[in-house]
Amino acid sequence: MRVAALARVAAVALPAVQVAPVATALPALRRRLLPGLHGLGAPDRVALTFDDGPDPESTPHFLDVLAAHRVRATFFVLGAMLRRCPDLGRRLVADGHEVALHGWAHDNLLLRGPAATVRDLTRGYDLVTDVTGRPPRFLRPPYGVLTGATLLAARRLRLRPVLWSCWGRDWTASATGDTVRRRVLAGLHGGGTVLLHDSSCAAEPGAWRAALGALPGLLAECRRRGWHVGPLATHGLAAR
């Protein structure tokens, strides 16, 4: 009933309402006008986030590094990936990490249509809640593309959309641990949100190794600069 009602509302939304939020994909625009969506929080903190898992090939390696450094992070999971390995989703919670929603599959929601968007996000939300025992608090749509239907579903599910303030382009074939670390640090300031990927399911095969290689040096540099690295829940996000 909930999905059907939301889908009917979304299906009749004006095209402009559906497309207008896509403008928030522009970092300069959201940094100035929507700092919370940009991931800006307390200046002595850095939020560490990962997209596209959980992936049994790669995610455990990230969890091992984070455990060694005693750092917690936010993992934006895909419903389709979580369905394949629910035990790994439960390990995320057991290790003290935050599980958030990245969607059902890695589809550009602008191309999915309002009804399919609402259905997919609701399906992913319900799965995360069932597997982890905790409803997700945050949403990051694939490619950072927000639509009117995405915002409608997020409001109904009480999800807060959060994108990122810097990334490492760790999904490319040319990425290395060094290039990812340098790119993240070049754009990172206190209060920022870092985007990395713990899976290559939507990227160049094996690209996750570049993010993994960058992680120890990135954490060490954040400590050197006096920044506490943690999940979005403790980031002190700017007002909505």
Short mmCIF file of N, CA, C and O in Angstrom, two decimals, residues 78-156:
data_model
loop_
_atom_site.label_atom_id
_atom_site.label_comp_id
_atom_site.label_asym_id
_atom_site.label_seq_id
_atom_site.Cartn_x
_atom_site.Cartn_y
_atom_site.Cartn_z
N LEU A 78 24.04 -0.98 -1.91
CA LEU A 78 23.05 -1.25 -2.93
C LEU A 78 22.20 -2.44 -2.49
O LEU A 78 22.75 -3.46 -2.03
N GLY A 79 20.90 -2.34 -2.65
CA GLY A 79 20.04 -3.43 -2.24
C GLY A 79 20.37 -4.73 -2.94
O GLY A 79 20.37 -5.80 -2.32
N ALA A 80 20.67 -4.67 -4.24
CA ALA A 80 20.98 -5.88 -4.99
C ALA A 80 22.24 -6.56 -4.46
O ALA A 80 22.33 -7.79 -4.45
N MET A 81 23.21 -5.78 -4.02
CA MET A 81 24.44 -6.35 -3.46
C MET A 81 24.18 -6.91 -2.06
O MET A 81 24.67 -7.99 -1.71
N LEU A 82 23.41 -6.20 -1.26
CA LEU A 82 23.12 -6.66 0.10
C LEU A 82 22.31 -7.95 0.08
O LEU A 82 22.50 -8.82 0.94
N ARG A 83 21.43 -8.09 -0.88
CA ARG A 83 20.62 -9.31 -0.99
C ARG A 83 21.50 -10.53 -1.24
O ARG A 83 21.22 -11.62 -0.75
N ARG A 84 22.61 -10.33 -1.98
CA ARG A 84 23.51 -11.45 -2.28
C ARG A 84 24.36 -11.86 -1.09
O ARG A 84 24.77 -13.01 -0.98
N CYS A 85 24.67 -10.90 -0.21
CA CYS A 85 25.56 -11.22 0.91
C CYS A 85 25.08 -10.52 2.19
O CYS A 85 25.75 -9.59 2.67
N PRO A 86 23.94 -10.95 2.71
CA PRO A 86 23.41 -10.31 3.92
C PRO A 86 24.34 -10.45 5.13
O PRO A 86 24.36 -9.58 6.00
N ASP A 87 25.11 -11.54 5.19
CA ASP A 87 26.03 -11.71 6.32
C ASP A 87 27.06 -10.59 6.36
O ASP A 87 27.46 -10.14 7.45
N LEU A 88 27.48 -10.13 5.19
CA LEU A 88 28.45 -9.04 5.15
C LEU A 88 27.79 -7.73 5.59
O LEU A 88 28.43 -6.90 6.24
N GLY A 89 26.53 -7.56 5.27
CA GLY A 89 25.81 -6.39 5.77
C GLY A 89 25.71 -6.40 7.28
O GLY A 89 25.87 -5.37 7.94
N ARG A 90 25.49 -7.58 7.85
CA ARG A 90 25.44 -7.68 9.31
C ARG A 90 26.82 -7.44 9.92
O ARG A 90 26.92 -6.90 11.03
N ARG A 91 27.87 -7.82 9.20
CA ARG A 91 29.22 -7.56 9.73
C ARG A 91 29.49 -6.06 9.78
O ARG A 91 30.17 -5.59 10.71
N LEU A 92 29.00 -5.32 8.82
CA LEU A 92 29.19 -3.86 8.84
C LEU A 92 28.69 -3.29 10.16
O LEU A 92 29.38 -2.49 10.80
N VAL A 93 27.51 -3.71 10.57
CA VAL A 93 26.94 -3.21 11.82
C VAL A 93 27.71 -3.74 13.02
O VAL A 93 28.00 -3.00 13.96
N ALA A 94 28.06 -5.02 12.98
CA ALA A 94 28.80 -5.61 14.10
C ALA A 94 30.14 -4.93 14.31
O ALA A 94 30.62 -4.82 15.45
N ASP A 95 30.75 -4.45 13.23
CA ASP A 95 32.03 -3.76 13.33
C ASP A 95 31.88 -2.29 13.71
O ASP A 95 32.87 -1.56 13.79
N GLY A 96 30.66 -1.84 13.92
CA GLY A 96 30.43 -0.48 14.38
C GLY A 96 30.20 0.55 13.30
O GLY A 96 30.18 1.75 13.58
N HIS A 97 30.02 0.10 12.05
CA HIS A 97 29.85 1.04 10.95
C HIS A 97 28.37 1.36 10.73
O HIS A 97 27.48 0.65 11.20
N GLU A 98 28.13 2.43 10.01
CA GLU A 98 26.79 2.87 9.70
C GLU A 98 26.41 2.40 8.30
O GLU A 98 27.21 2.52 7.36
N VAL A 99 25.22 1.84 8.17
CA VAL A 99 24.74 1.37 6.87
C VAL A 99 23.68 2.34 6.36
O VAL A 99 22.67 2.58 7.03
N ALA A 100 23.92 2.90 5.19
CA ALA A 100 23.00 3.84 4.56
C ALA A 100 22.59 3.28 3.20
O ALA A 100 23.10 2.25 2.75
N LEU A 101 21.68 3.96 2.52
CA LEU A 101 21.10 3.44 1.29
C LEU A 101 21.65 4.15 0.06
O LEU A 101 21.67 5.38 -0.01
N HIS A 102 22.07 3.34 -0.92
CA HIS A 102 22.57 3.87 -2.19
C HIS A 102 21.60 3.57 -3.33
O HIS A 102 21.86 3.94 -4.47
N GLY A 103 20.50 2.90 -3.01
CA GLY A 103 19.54 2.51 -4.04
C GLY A 103 19.44 1.00 -4.11
O GLY A 103 20.05 0.28 -3.32
N TRP A 104 18.67 0.51 -5.06
CA TRP A 104 18.58 -0.94 -5.25
C TRP A 104 19.67 -1.43 -6.19
O TRP A 104 20.45 -2.31 -5.86
N ALA A 105 19.74 -0.87 -7.37
CA ALA A 105 20.81 -1.17 -8.32
C ALA A 105 21.50 0.15 -8.66
O ALA A 105 21.01 1.23 -8.32
N HIS A 106 22.65 0.06 -9.32
CA HIS A 106 23.40 1.28 -9.62
C HIS A 106 22.87 1.91 -10.91
O HIS A 106 23.56 2.00 -11.92
N ASP A 107 21.62 2.36 -10.83
CA ASP A 107 20.96 2.99 -11.98
C ASP A 107 20.85 4.49 -11.76
O ASP A 107 20.60 4.94 -10.64
N ASN A 108 21.00 5.23 -12.84
CA ASN A 108 20.75 6.67 -12.79
C ASN A 108 19.24 6.85 -12.62
O ASN A 108 18.45 6.50 -13.50
N LEU A 109 18.82 7.40 -11.49
CA LEU A 109 17.40 7.48 -11.19
C LEU A 109 16.66 8.46 -12.10
O LEU A 109 15.43 8.39 -12.20
N LEU A 110 17.38 9.32 -12.78
CA LEU A 110 16.73 10.20 -13.75
C LEU A 110 16.18 9.39 -14.92
O LEU A 110 15.22 9.80 -15.57
N LEU A 111 16.77 8.22 -15.15
CA LEU A 111 16.34 7.37 -16.26
C LEU A 111 15.37 6.28 -15.81
O LEU A 111 14.85 5.53 -16.65
N ARG A 112 15.11 6.19 -14.51
CA ARG A 112 14.27 5.12 -14.00
C ARG A 112 12.78 5.47 -14.03
O ARG A 112 11.94 4.60 -14.12
N GLY A 113 12.45 6.74 -13.94
CA GLY A 113 11.05 7.12 -13.88
C GLY A 113 10.58 7.21 -12.43
O GLY A 113 11.11 6.53 -11.55
N PRO A 114 9.58 8.05 -12.16
CA PRO A 114 9.15 8.27 -10.79
C PRO A 114 8.67 7.03 -10.07
O PRO A 114 9.06 6.76 -8.93
N ALA A 115 7.80 6.24 -10.70
CA ALA A 115 7.24 5.07 -10.01
C ALA A 115 8.32 4.06 -9.69
O ALA A 115 8.38 3.52 -8.58
N ALA A 116 9.21 3.79 -10.64
CA ALA A 116 10.28 2.82 -10.42
C ALA A 116 11.25 3.31 -9.35
O ALA A 116 11.76 2.52 -8.55
N THR A 117 11.50 4.61 -9.32
CA THR A 117 12.39 5.18 -8.30
C THR A 117 11.84 4.96 -6.90
O THR A 117 12.54 4.49 -6.01
N VAL A 118 10.58 5.30 -6.71
CA VAL A 118 9.95 5.13 -5.40
C VAL A 118 9.96 3.66 -5.00
O VAL A 118 10.28 3.31 -3.86
N ARG A 119 9.63 2.80 -5.93
CA ARG A 119 9.60 1.35 -5.64
C ARG A 119 10.98 0.83 -5.25
O ARG A 119 11.14 0.09 -4.27
N ASP A 120 11.99 1.22 -6.02
CA ASP A 120 13.33 0.71 -5.77
C ASP A 120 13.90 1.20 -4.44
O ASP A 120 14.53 0.44 -3.70
N LEU A 121 13.70 2.48 -4.13
CA LEU A 121 14.23 3.01 -2.88
C LEU A 121 13.52 2.41 -1.67
O LEU A 121 14.15 2.11 -0.65
N THR A 122 12.23 2.22 -1.80
CA THR A 122 11.49 1.59 -0.70
C THR A 122 11.94 0.16 -0.50
O THR A 122 12.11 -0.31 0.63
N ARG A 123 12.15 -0.54 -1.59
CA ARG A 123 12.63 -1.92 -1.52
C ARG A 123 14.00 -2.00 -0.85
O ARG A 123 14.24 -2.84 0.00
N GLY A 124 14.88 -1.08 -1.23
CA GLY A 124 16.21 -1.06 -0.61
C GLY A 124 16.16 -0.70 0.86
O GLY A 124 16.87 -1.31 1.68
N TYR A 125 15.34 0.27 1.19
CA TYR A 125 15.17 0.67 2.59
C TYR A 125 14.69 -0.50 3.44
O TYR A 125 15.22 -0.77 4.53
N ASP A 126 13.70 -1.21 2.96
CA ASP A 126 13.16 -2.33 3.72
C ASP A 126 14.20 -3.43 3.89
O ASP A 126 14.29 -4.05 4.97
N LEU A 127 15.00 -3.69 2.87
CA LEU A 127 16.01 -4.74 2.97
C LEU A 127 17.09 -4.37 3.98
O LEU A 127 17.50 -5.20 4.80
N VAL A 128 17.58 -3.14 3.92
CA VAL A 128 18.59 -2.70 4.89
C VAL A 128 18.06 -2.85 6.31
O VAL A 128 18.76 -3.34 7.21
N THR A 129 16.82 -2.46 6.52
CA THR A 129 16.23 -2.57 7.84
C THR A 129 16.12 -4.01 8.29
O THR A 129 16.45 -4.35 9.44
N ASP A 130 15.69 -4.88 7.39
CA ASP A 130 15.53 -6.30 7.74
C ASP A 130 16.87 -6.96 8.03
O ASP A 130 17.00 -7.74 8.98
N VAL A 131 17.88 -6.67 7.22
CA VAL A 131 19.18 -7.35 7.36
C VAL A 131 19.95 -6.85 8.57
O VAL A 131 20.51 -7.63 9.33
N THR A 132 19.98 -5.55 8.76
CA THR A 132 20.82 -4.97 9.82
C THR A 132 20.07 -4.76 11.13
O THR A 132 20.70 -4.55 12.17
N GLY A 133 18.75 -4.78 11.07
CA GLY A 133 17.97 -4.50 12.27
C GLY A 133 17.85 -3.02 12.58
O GLY A 133 17.30 -2.66 13.62
N ARG A 134 18.34 -2.17 11.67
CA ARG A 134 18.31 -0.73 11.87
C ARG A 134 17.88 -0.04 10.58
O ARG A 134 18.46 -0.29 9.52
N PRO A 135 16.89 0.84 10.63
CA PRO A 135 16.53 1.57 9.41
C PRO A 135 17.64 2.54 9.03
O PRO A 135 18.24 3.19 9.90
N PRO A 136 17.94 2.66 7.76
CA PRO A 136 18.98 3.61 7.34
C PRO A 136 18.51 5.04 7.56
O PRO A 136 17.31 5.33 7.51
N ARG A 137 19.47 5.93 7.81
CA ARG A 137 19.16 7.34 8.04
C ARG A 137 19.50 8.22 6.83
O ARG A 137 18.94 9.31 6.69
N PHE A 138 20.43 7.76 6.00
CA PHE A 138 20.93 8.60 4.92
C PHE A 138 20.76 7.91 3.57
O PHE A 138 20.77 6.68 3.47
N LEU A 139 20.63 8.73 2.55
CA LEU A 139 20.48 8.27 1.17
C LEU A 139 21.48 9.00 0.28
O LEU A 139 21.62 10.22 0.38
N ARG A 140 22.16 8.24 -0.56
CA ARG A 140 22.99 8.83 -1.63
C ARG A 140 22.63 8.12 -2.92
O ARG A 140 22.97 6.95 -3.11
N PRO A 141 21.91 8.78 -3.82
CA PRO A 141 21.52 8.12 -5.06
C PRO A 141 22.72 7.85 -5.96
O PRO A 141 23.73 8.57 -5.89
N PRO A 142 22.67 6.80 -6.79
CA PRO A 142 23.77 6.53 -7.71
C PRO A 142 24.11 7.75 -8.56
O PRO A 142 23.22 8.49 -9.00
N TYR A 143 25.40 7.97 -8.75
CA TYR A 143 25.92 9.10 -9.52
C TYR A 143 25.63 10.45 -8.87
O TYR A 143 25.90 11.49 -9.47
N GLY A 144 25.06 10.45 -7.68
CA GLY A 144 24.73 11.70 -7.02
C GLY A 144 23.60 12.45 -7.70
O GLY A 144 23.47 13.67 -7.52
N VAL A 145 22.75 11.75 -8.44
CA VAL A 145 21.67 12.39 -9.19
C VAL A 145 20.37 12.30 -8.41
O VAL A 145 19.79 11.23 -8.23
N LEU A 146 19.92 13.44 -7.93
CA LEU A 146 18.64 13.54 -7.23
C LEU A 146 17.54 13.93 -8.20
O LEU A 146 17.75 14.72 -9.12
N THR A 147 16.37 13.37 -7.99
CA THR A 147 15.19 13.72 -8.79
C THR A 147 14.04 14.06 -7.83
O THR A 147 14.13 13.83 -6.62
N GLY A 148 12.96 14.57 -8.40
CA GLY A 148 11.80 14.85 -7.57
C GLY A 148 11.26 13.60 -6.90
O GLY A 148 10.90 13.62 -5.72
N ALA A 149 11.23 12.49 -7.63
CA ALA A 149 10.75 11.24 -7.05
C ALA A 149 11.69 10.74 -5.96
O ALA A 149 11.24 10.17 -4.96
N THR A 150 12.99 10.94 -6.14
CA THR A 150 13.95 10.55 -5.11
C THR A 150 13.69 11.31 -3.82
O THR A 150 13.67 10.74 -2.73
N LEU A 151 13.46 12.61 -3.94
CA LEU A 151 13.19 13.42 -2.75
C LEU A 151 11.86 13.06 -2.11
O LEU A 151 11.72 13.07 -0.89
N LEU A 152 10.88 12.72 -2.94
CA LEU A 152 9.59 12.30 -2.41
C LEU A 152 9.74 11.02 -1.58
O LEU A 152 9.24 10.93 -0.45
N ALA A 153 10.45 10.04 -2.15
CA ALA A 153 10.66 8.77 -1.44
C ALA A 153 11.48 9.01 -0.17
O ALA A 153 11.21 8.42 0.88
N ALA A 154 12.51 9.85 -0.28
CA ALA A 154 13.36 10.11 0.89
C ALA A 154 12.55 10.74 2.02
O ALA A 154 12.72 10.39 3.19
N ARG A 155 11.68 11.67 1.68
CA ARG A 155 10.86 12.31 2.70
C ARG A 155 9.93 11.30 3.38
O ARG A 155 9.78 11.29 4.60
N ARG A 156 9.32 10.46 2.57
CA ARG A 156 8.38 9.48 3.12
C ARG A 156 9.11 8.46 4.00
O ARG A 156 8.58 8.03 5.03
#
